[in-house]
GROMACS .gro file of N, CA and C in nm:
model
  261
    1MET      N    1   0.763  -0.912  -0.855
    1MET     CA    2   0.739  -0.770  -0.827
    1MET      C    3   0.585  -0.738  -0.847
    2PRO      N    4   0.519  -0.681  -0.744
    2PRO     CA    5   0.379  -0.649  -0.766
    2PRO      C    6   0.362  -0.530  -0.851
    3THR      N    7   0.239  -0.502  -0.890
    3THR     CA    8   0.199  -0.391  -0.971
    3THR      C    9   0.094  -0.305  -0.891
    4ILE      N   10   0.096  -0.172  -0.932
    4ILE     CA   11   0.004  -0.087  -0.860
    4ILE      C   12  -0.065   0.004  -0.963
    5GLY      N   13  -0.173   0.059  -0.919
    5GLY     CA   14  -0.244   0.164  -1.004
    5GLY      C   15  -0.325   0.108  -1.118
    6ASN      N   16  -0.395   0.196  -1.186
    6ASN     CA   17  -0.478   0.161  -1.296
    6ASN      C   18  -0.400   0.103  -1.418
    7ASN      N   19  -0.270   0.152  -1.437
    7ASN     CA   20  -0.187   0.091  -1.540
    7ASN      C   21  -0.097  -0.022  -1.496
    8GLN      N   22  -0.114  -0.064  -1.379
    8GLN     CA   23  -0.045  -0.176  -1.325
    8GLN      C   24   0.110  -0.163  -1.344
    9PHE      N   25   0.164  -0.043  -1.298
    9PHE     CA   26   0.303  -0.024  -1.301
    9PHE      C   27   0.378  -0.109  -1.202
   10PRO      N   28   0.492  -0.167  -1.240
   10PRO     CA   29   0.565  -0.247  -1.146
   10PRO      C   30   0.620  -0.168  -1.034
   11TYR      N   31   0.613  -0.229  -0.913
   11TYR     CA   32   0.659  -0.156  -0.792
   11TYR      C   33   0.725  -0.254  -0.709
   12PRO      N   34   0.858  -0.245  -0.678
   12PRO     CA   35   0.926  -0.347  -0.596
   12PRO      C   36   0.881  -0.354  -0.455
   13ASN      N   37   0.883  -0.465  -0.395
   13ASN     CA   38   0.860  -0.484  -0.256
   13ASN      C   39   0.992  -0.457  -0.177
   14THR      N   40   0.984  -0.423  -0.056
   14THR     CA   41   1.103  -0.400   0.030
   14THR      C   42   1.180  -0.536   0.043
   15SER      N   43   1.117  -0.652   0.019
   15SER     CA   44   1.186  -0.782   0.025
   15SER      C   45   1.251  -0.826  -0.103
   16ASP      N   46   1.216  -0.755  -0.217
   16ASP     CA   47   1.284  -0.790  -0.350
   16ASP      C   48   1.434  -0.765  -0.340
   17GLU      N   49   1.503  -0.851  -0.419
   17GLU     CA   50   1.643  -0.831  -0.440
   17GLU      C   51   1.657  -0.694  -0.511
   18PRO      N   52   1.752  -0.609  -0.463
   18PRO     CA   53   1.780  -0.491  -0.524
   18PRO      C   54   1.832  -0.500  -0.674
   19ASN      N   55   1.755  -0.435  -0.761
   19ASN     CA   56   1.804  -0.433  -0.907
   19ASN      C   57   1.761  -0.310  -0.965
   20ILE      N   58   1.828  -0.193  -0.929
   20ILE     CA   59   1.781  -0.066  -0.978
   20ILE      C   60   1.784  -0.049  -1.126
   21PRO      N   61   1.879  -0.093  -1.207
   21PRO     CA   62   1.863  -0.082  -1.351
   21PRO      C   63   1.743  -0.163  -1.406
   22GLY      N   64   1.727  -0.288  -1.355
   22GLY     CA   65   1.621  -0.368  -1.411
   22GLY      C   66   1.479  -0.315  -1.369
   23ASP      N   67   1.466  -0.273  -1.248
   23ASP     CA   68   1.344  -0.214  -1.204
   23ASP      C   69   1.311  -0.085  -1.269
   24LEU      N   70   1.412  -0.006  -1.303
   24LEU     CA   71   1.386   0.119  -1.383
   24LEU      C   72   1.344   0.080  -1.529
   25GLN      N   73   1.400  -0.019  -1.585
   25GLN     CA   74   1.368  -0.062  -1.715
   25GLN      C   75   1.212  -0.111  -1.719
   26LYS      N   76   1.182  -0.191  -1.623
   26LYS     CA   77   1.042  -0.243  -1.615
   26LYS      C   78   0.948  -0.125  -1.600
   27LEU      N   79   0.980  -0.022  -1.514
   27LEU     CA   80   0.897   0.093  -1.492
   27LEU      C   81   0.883   0.173  -1.622
   28ALA      N   82   0.994   0.199  -1.683
   28ALA     CA   83   1.000   0.277  -1.812
   28ALA      C   84   0.922   0.206  -1.922
   29LEU      N   85   0.931   0.086  -1.933
   29LEU     CA   86   0.855   0.009  -2.028
   29LEU      C   87   0.705   0.015  -2.005
   30ALA      N   88   0.661  -0.005  -1.878
   30ALA     CA   89   0.521   0.014  -1.839
   30ALA      C   90   0.466   0.149  -1.866
   31VAL      N   91   0.539   0.253  -1.835
   31VAL     CA   92   0.498   0.387  -1.862
   31VAL      C   93   0.479   0.413  -2.003
   32ASP      N   94   0.582   0.372  -2.089
   32ASP     CA   95   0.581   0.387  -2.231
   32ASP      C   96   0.460   0.318  -2.293
   33THR      N   97   0.436   0.195  -2.244
   33THR     CA   98   0.317   0.117  -2.292
   33THR      C   99   0.191   0.185  -2.254
   34ALA      N  100   0.183   0.239  -2.137
   34ALA     CA  101   0.056   0.303  -2.084
   34ALA      C  102   0.025   0.425  -2.171
   35ILE      N  103   0.127   0.498  -2.225
   35ILE     CA  104   0.099   0.626  -2.296
   35ILE      C  105   0.090   0.596  -2.445
   36GLY      N  106   0.091   0.465  -2.480
   36GLY     CA  107   0.065   0.431  -2.624
   36GLY      C  108   0.183   0.397  -2.703
   37GLY      N  109   0.304   0.392  -2.649
   37GLY     CA  110   0.422   0.356  -2.729
   37GLY      C  111   0.482   0.233  -2.669
   38GLY      N  112   0.596   0.203  -2.720
   38GLY     CA  113   0.669   0.087  -2.667
   38GLY      C  114   0.613  -0.042  -2.715
   39ASN      N  115   0.669  -0.149  -2.659
   39ASN     CA  116   0.639  -0.282  -2.690
   39ASN      C  117   0.654  -0.361  -2.557
   40ARG      N  118   0.555  -0.431  -2.516
   40ARG     CA  119   0.564  -0.516  -2.402
   40ARG      C  120   0.646  -0.640  -2.433
   41LEU      N  121   0.731  -0.690  -2.354
   41LEU     CA  122   0.794  -0.818  -2.360
   41LEU      C  123   0.728  -0.916  -2.276
   42ILE      N  124   0.662  -1.018  -2.334
   42ILE     CA  125   0.589  -1.117  -2.255
   42ILE      C  126   0.638  -1.255  -2.282
   43ASP      N  127   0.648  -1.337  -2.177
   43ASP     CA  128   0.709  -1.474  -2.188
   43ASP      C  129   0.622  -1.563  -2.279
   44THR      N  130   0.489  -1.577  -2.256
   44THR     CA  131   0.415  -1.671  -2.328
   44THR      C  132   0.280  -1.618  -2.377
   45LEU      N  133   0.226  -1.687  -2.474
   45LEU     CA  134   0.095  -1.643  -2.535
   45LEU      C  135  -0.015  -1.636  -2.424
   46ALA      N  136  -0.006  -1.736  -2.335
   46ALA     CA  137  -0.112  -1.739  -2.225
   46ALA      C  138  -0.094  -1.612  -2.138
   47THR      N  139   0.026  -1.570  -2.103
   47THR     CA  140   0.045  -1.450  -2.020
   47THR      C  141  -0.007  -1.328  -2.101
   48LEU      N  142   0.016  -1.328  -2.232
   48LEU     CA  143  -0.024  -1.210  -2.307
   48LEU      C  144  -0.179  -1.206  -2.306
   49GLN      N  145  -0.249  -1.315  -2.330
   49GLN     CA  146  -0.397  -1.315  -2.332
   49GLN      C  147  -0.449  -1.299  -2.195
   50ALA      N  148  -0.374  -1.313  -2.090
   50ALA     CA  149  -0.430  -1.286  -1.955
   50ALA      C  150  -0.433  -1.142  -1.915
   51ILE      N  151  -0.368  -1.055  -1.992
   51ILE     CA  152  -0.369  -0.907  -1.960
   51ILE      C  153  -0.514  -0.864  -1.957
   52PRO      N  154  -0.553  -0.798  -1.848
   52PRO     CA  155  -0.695  -0.750  -1.844
   52PRO      C  156  -0.724  -0.649  -1.947
   53ASN      N  157  -0.849  -0.664  -1.989
   53ASN     CA  158  -0.898  -0.572  -2.107
   53ASN      C  159  -0.882  -0.426  -2.068
   54THR      N  160  -0.886  -0.389  -1.935
   54THR     CA  161  -0.878  -0.251  -1.897
   54THR      C  162  -0.739  -0.192  -1.922
   55GLN      N  163  -0.637  -0.277  -1.947
   55GLN     CA  164  -0.506  -0.235  -1.974
   55GLN      C  165  -0.471  -0.232  -2.131
   56LEU      N  166  -0.566  -0.273  -2.213
   56LEU     CA  167  -0.537  -0.294  -2.343
   56LEU      C  168  -0.600  -0.172  -2.426
   57PHE      N  169  -0.537  -0.141  -2.544
   57PHE     CA  170  -0.588  -0.041  -2.636
   57PHE      C  171  -0.558  -0.084  -2.774
   58GLU      N  172  -0.637  -0.030  -2.865
   58GLU     CA  173  -0.619  -0.069  -3.014
   58GLU      C  174  -0.477  -0.030  -3.055
   59GLY      N  175  -0.403  -0.120  -3.119
   59GLY     CA  176  -0.281  -0.090  -3.174
   59GLY      C  177  -0.165  -0.115  -3.076
   60MET      N  178  -0.194  -0.160  -2.953
   60MET     CA  179  -0.092  -0.198  -2.864
   60MET      C  180  -0.006  -0.311  -2.916
   61ARG      N  181   0.120  -0.304  -2.893
   61ARG     CA  182   0.212  -0.410  -2.939
   61ARG      C  183   0.273  -0.494  -2.827
   62ALA      N  184   0.309  -0.611  -2.853
   62ALA     CA  185   0.377  -0.696  -2.759
   62ALA      C  186   0.462  -0.794  -2.837
   63THR      N  187   0.561  -0.845  -2.769
   63THR     CA  188   0.648  -0.947  -2.820
   63THR      C  189   0.654  -1.064  -2.727
   64ILE      N  190   0.623  -1.187  -2.779
   64ILE     CA  191   0.628  -1.306  -2.700
   64ILE      C  192   0.772  -1.351  -2.712
   65THR      N  193   0.847  -1.373  -2.599
   65THR     CA  194   0.986  -1.405  -2.613
   65THR      C  195   1.027  -1.539  -2.561
   66ASN      N  196   0.940  -1.619  -2.492
   66ASN     CA  197   0.991  -1.738  -2.438
   66ASN      C  198   0.876  -1.854  -2.439
   67ASP      N  199   0.826  -1.872  -2.550
   67ASP     CA  200   0.713  -1.973  -2.567
   67ASP      C  201   0.741  -2.084  -2.674
   68PRO      N  202   0.855  -2.152  -2.640
   68PRO     CA  203   0.914  -2.245  -2.746
   68PRO      C  204   0.832  -2.373  -2.767
   69THR      N  205   0.752  -2.414  -2.672
   69THR     CA  206   0.673  -2.528  -2.693
   69THR      C  207   0.554  -2.516  -2.780
   70THR      N  208   0.502  -2.393  -2.794
   70THR     CA  209   0.381  -2.371  -2.878
   70THR      C  210   0.419  -2.297  -3.012
   71GLY      N  211   0.538  -2.245  -3.017
   71GLY     CA  212   0.588  -2.179  -3.132
   71GLY      C  213   0.512  -2.041  -3.162
   72ASN      N  214   0.471  -1.978  -3.042
   72ASN     CA  215   0.405  -1.845  -3.052
   72ASN      C  216   0.492  -1.733  -3.038
   73ASN      N  217   0.622  -1.746  -3.038
   73ASN     CA  218   0.716  -1.636  -3.024
   73ASN      C  219   0.700  -1.533  -3.139
   74GLY      N  220   0.717  -1.416  -3.115
   74GLY     CA  221   0.713  -1.310  -3.218
   74GLY      C  222   0.624  -1.190  -3.174
   75GLU      N  223   0.600  -1.102  -3.278
   75GLU     CA  224   0.535  -0.979  -3.261
   75GLU      C  225   0.388  -0.998  -3.271
   76TYR      N  226   0.303  -0.925  -3.177
   76TYR     CA  227   0.170  -0.925  -3.183
   76TYR      C  228   0.115  -0.783  -3.163
   77VAL      N  229  -0.005  -0.761  -3.228
   77VAL     CA  230  -0.070  -0.637  -3.212
   77VAL      C  231  -0.216  -0.656  -3.171
   78TYR      N  232  -0.261  -0.569  -3.073
   78TYR     CA  233  -0.400  -0.584  -3.026
   78TYR      C  234  -0.489  -0.501  -3.117
   79THR      N  235  -0.567  -0.576  -3.196
   79THR     CA  236  -0.663  -0.509  -3.285
   79THR      C  237  -0.791  -0.589  -3.296
   80GLY      N  238  -0.902  -0.512  -3.303
   80GLY     CA  239  -1.044  -0.579  -3.316
   80GLY      C  240  -1.069  -0.661  -3.192
   81GLY      N  241  -1.013  -0.627  -3.074
   81GLY     CA  242  -1.048  -0.692  -2.957
   81GLY      C  243  -0.971  -0.824  -2.934
   82ALA      N  244  -0.861  -0.847  -3.005
   82ALA     CA  245  -0.786  -0.963  -2.991
   82ALA      C  246  -0.640  -0.942  -3.025
   83TRP      N  247  -0.552  -1.019  -2.973
   83TRP     CA  248  -0.409  -1.015  -3.015
   83TRP      C  249  -0.388  -1.092  -3.143
   84VAL      N  250  -0.327  -1.026  -3.244
   84VAL     CA  251  -0.304  -1.077  -3.373
   84VAL      C  252  -0.157  -1.082  -3.398
   85SER      N  253  -0.119  -1.213  -3.441
   85SER     CA  254   0.027  -1.230  -3.472
   85SER      C  255   0.069  -1.156  -3.594
   86GLN      N  256   0.191  -1.101  -3.582
   86GLN     CA  257   0.247  -1.017  -3.701
   86GLN      C  258   0.357  -1.102  -3.767
   87THR      N  259   0.382  -1.221  -3.724
   87THR     CA  260   0.488  -1.298  -3.780
   87THR      C  261   0.438  -1.414  -3.865
   0.00000   0.00000   0.00000
């Protein structure tokens, strides 16, 4: 699913498999994160660190959910210009 706009909101392509509940959840999470709340669910630490600086703000939270080979799963907070593990 591609993203659009300054906040990189998820936007389905017409070729994407229909998944209205899932797409709405992704959009709601992106909006919540963009306004300073919520928690991003990210697969790996590399994906988390690849988020452009223009989309980050002090105190932003994220959870790495699927990075078993490196053991980086858990809660992270963006502070001081870097992601800091909270676990």
